[in-house]
Amino acid sequence: MTRVVIGLGFRAAAPQASIAEVIDAARHAVAPAWPTLLATPADKSIYPPLIAAAKAAVLPCLAIDEPALQQAATRITTHSARVARARGVGSVCEAAALAAAGPTARLAVSRLVSRDRQATAAVAIEETHR
């Protein structure tokens, strides 16, 4: 079984269109794999534009708590000093994707940024063998 997760990060004023843009970009970048879940930090999970973008994408969104983000941060590939100062991880979207996908997940797509720089997405994949 393969689990494919799109992790999201976004600024407080990010519009739905920016979040939807990076979800679409992430889906295209990982095709033919098909993401089945979105993931974002718990404090961002109730943001109305995120909820609207997730609904439009027909994907559930998992809230990732701070300890899980920190644990997954050891596996990210993008490191923004500004994001690290603000959030404690170098890439929120990568850490969220990895945390949601599982402990042996790998990044399939590193951080993608919306044209207006308001939202980011990354894709993690975990393959489990039965």
mmCIF file of C-alpha atoms in Angstrom, residues 1-8 23 25-39 58-62 93-94 96-102 104-109 122-128:
data_model
loop_
_atom_site.group_PDB
_atom_site.id
_atom_site.type_symbol
_atom_site.label_atom_id
_atom_site.label_comp_id
_atom_site.label_asym_id
_atom_site.label_seq_id
_atom_site.Cartn_x
_atom_site.Cartn_y
_atom_site.Cartn_z
ATOM 1 C CA MET A 1 0.000 0.000 0.000
ATOM 2 C CA THR A 2 1.205 3.495 -0.804
ATOM 3 C CA ARG A 3 0.212 6.612 1.105
ATOM 4 C CA VAL A 4 0.544 9.928 -0.741
ATOM 5 C CA VAL A 5 0.090 13.141 1.248
ATOM 6 C CA ILE A 6 0.206 16.815 0.254
ATOM 7 C CA GLY A 7 1.557 18.970 3.058
ATOM 8 C CA LEU A 8 0.537 22.618 3.107
ATOM 9 C CA ILE A 23 -2.604 21.688 -4.256
ATOM 10 C CA ALA A 25 0.684 21.903 -8.652
ATOM 11 C CA ALA A 26 1.483 19.155 -6.151
ATOM 12 C CA ARG A 27 -1.033 16.778 -7.736
ATOM 13 C CA HIS A 28 0.474 17.356 -11.182
ATOM 14 C CA ALA A 29 4.043 17.025 -9.908
ATOM 15 C CA VAL A 30 3.428 13.619 -8.357
ATOM 16 C CA ALA A 31 1.234 12.138 -11.123
ATOM 17 C CA PRO A 32 0.418 9.358 -11.777
ATOM 18 C CA ALA A 33 0.406 8.840 -7.996
ATOM 19 C CA TRP A 34 -2.780 10.166 -6.438
ATOM 20 C CA PRO A 35 -2.735 12.057 -3.119
ATOM 21 C CA THR A 36 -5.484 11.037 -0.725
ATOM 22 C CA LEU A 37 -4.860 13.483 2.115
ATOM 23 C CA LEU A 38 -3.819 17.037 2.893
ATOM 24 C CA ALA A 39 -1.852 17.877 6.035
ATOM 25 C CA VAL A 58 -12.145 16.693 -2.488
ATOM 26 C CA LEU A 59 -9.380 15.867 -0.003
ATOM 27 C CA PRO A 60 -9.610 15.602 3.773
ATOM 28 C CA CYS A 61 -7.152 17.694 5.775
ATOM 29 C CA LEU A 62 -5.298 16.274 8.755
ATOM 30 C CA CYS A 93 4.670 21.960 4.137
ATOM 31 C CA GLU A 94 7.421 19.331 3.942
ATOM 32 C CA ALA A 96 3.436 18.301 7.566
ATOM 33 C CA ALA A 97 3.516 15.966 4.549
ATOM 34 C CA LEU A 98 6.151 13.711 6.104
ATOM 35 C CA ALA A 99 4.430 13.621 9.504
ATOM 36 C CA ALA A 100 1.106 12.627 7.952
ATOM 37 C CA ALA A 101 2.537 10.085 5.510
ATOM 38 C CA GLY A 102 4.367 8.082 8.142
ATOM 39 C CA THR A 104 9.359 5.910 6.700
ATOM 40 C CA ALA A 105 7.895 8.424 4.237
ATOM 41 C CA ARG A 106 10.117 10.243 1.783
ATOM 42 C CA LEU A 107 9.589 13.516 -0.025
ATOM 43 C CA ALA A 108 8.494 12.975 -3.591
ATOM 44 C CA VAL A 109 8.079 16.696 -4.251
ATOM 45 C CA ALA A 122 5.101 19.378 -0.733
ATOM 46 C CA VAL A 123 4.293 15.718 -1.321
ATOM 47 C CA ALA A 124 5.419 12.780 0.811
ATOM 48 C CA ILE A 125 5.034 9.132 -0.065
ATOM 49 C CA GLU A 126 5.210 6.141 2.221
ATOM 50 C CA GLU A 127 5.205 2.696 0.705
ATOM 51 C CA THR A 128 4.309 -0.145 3.007
#
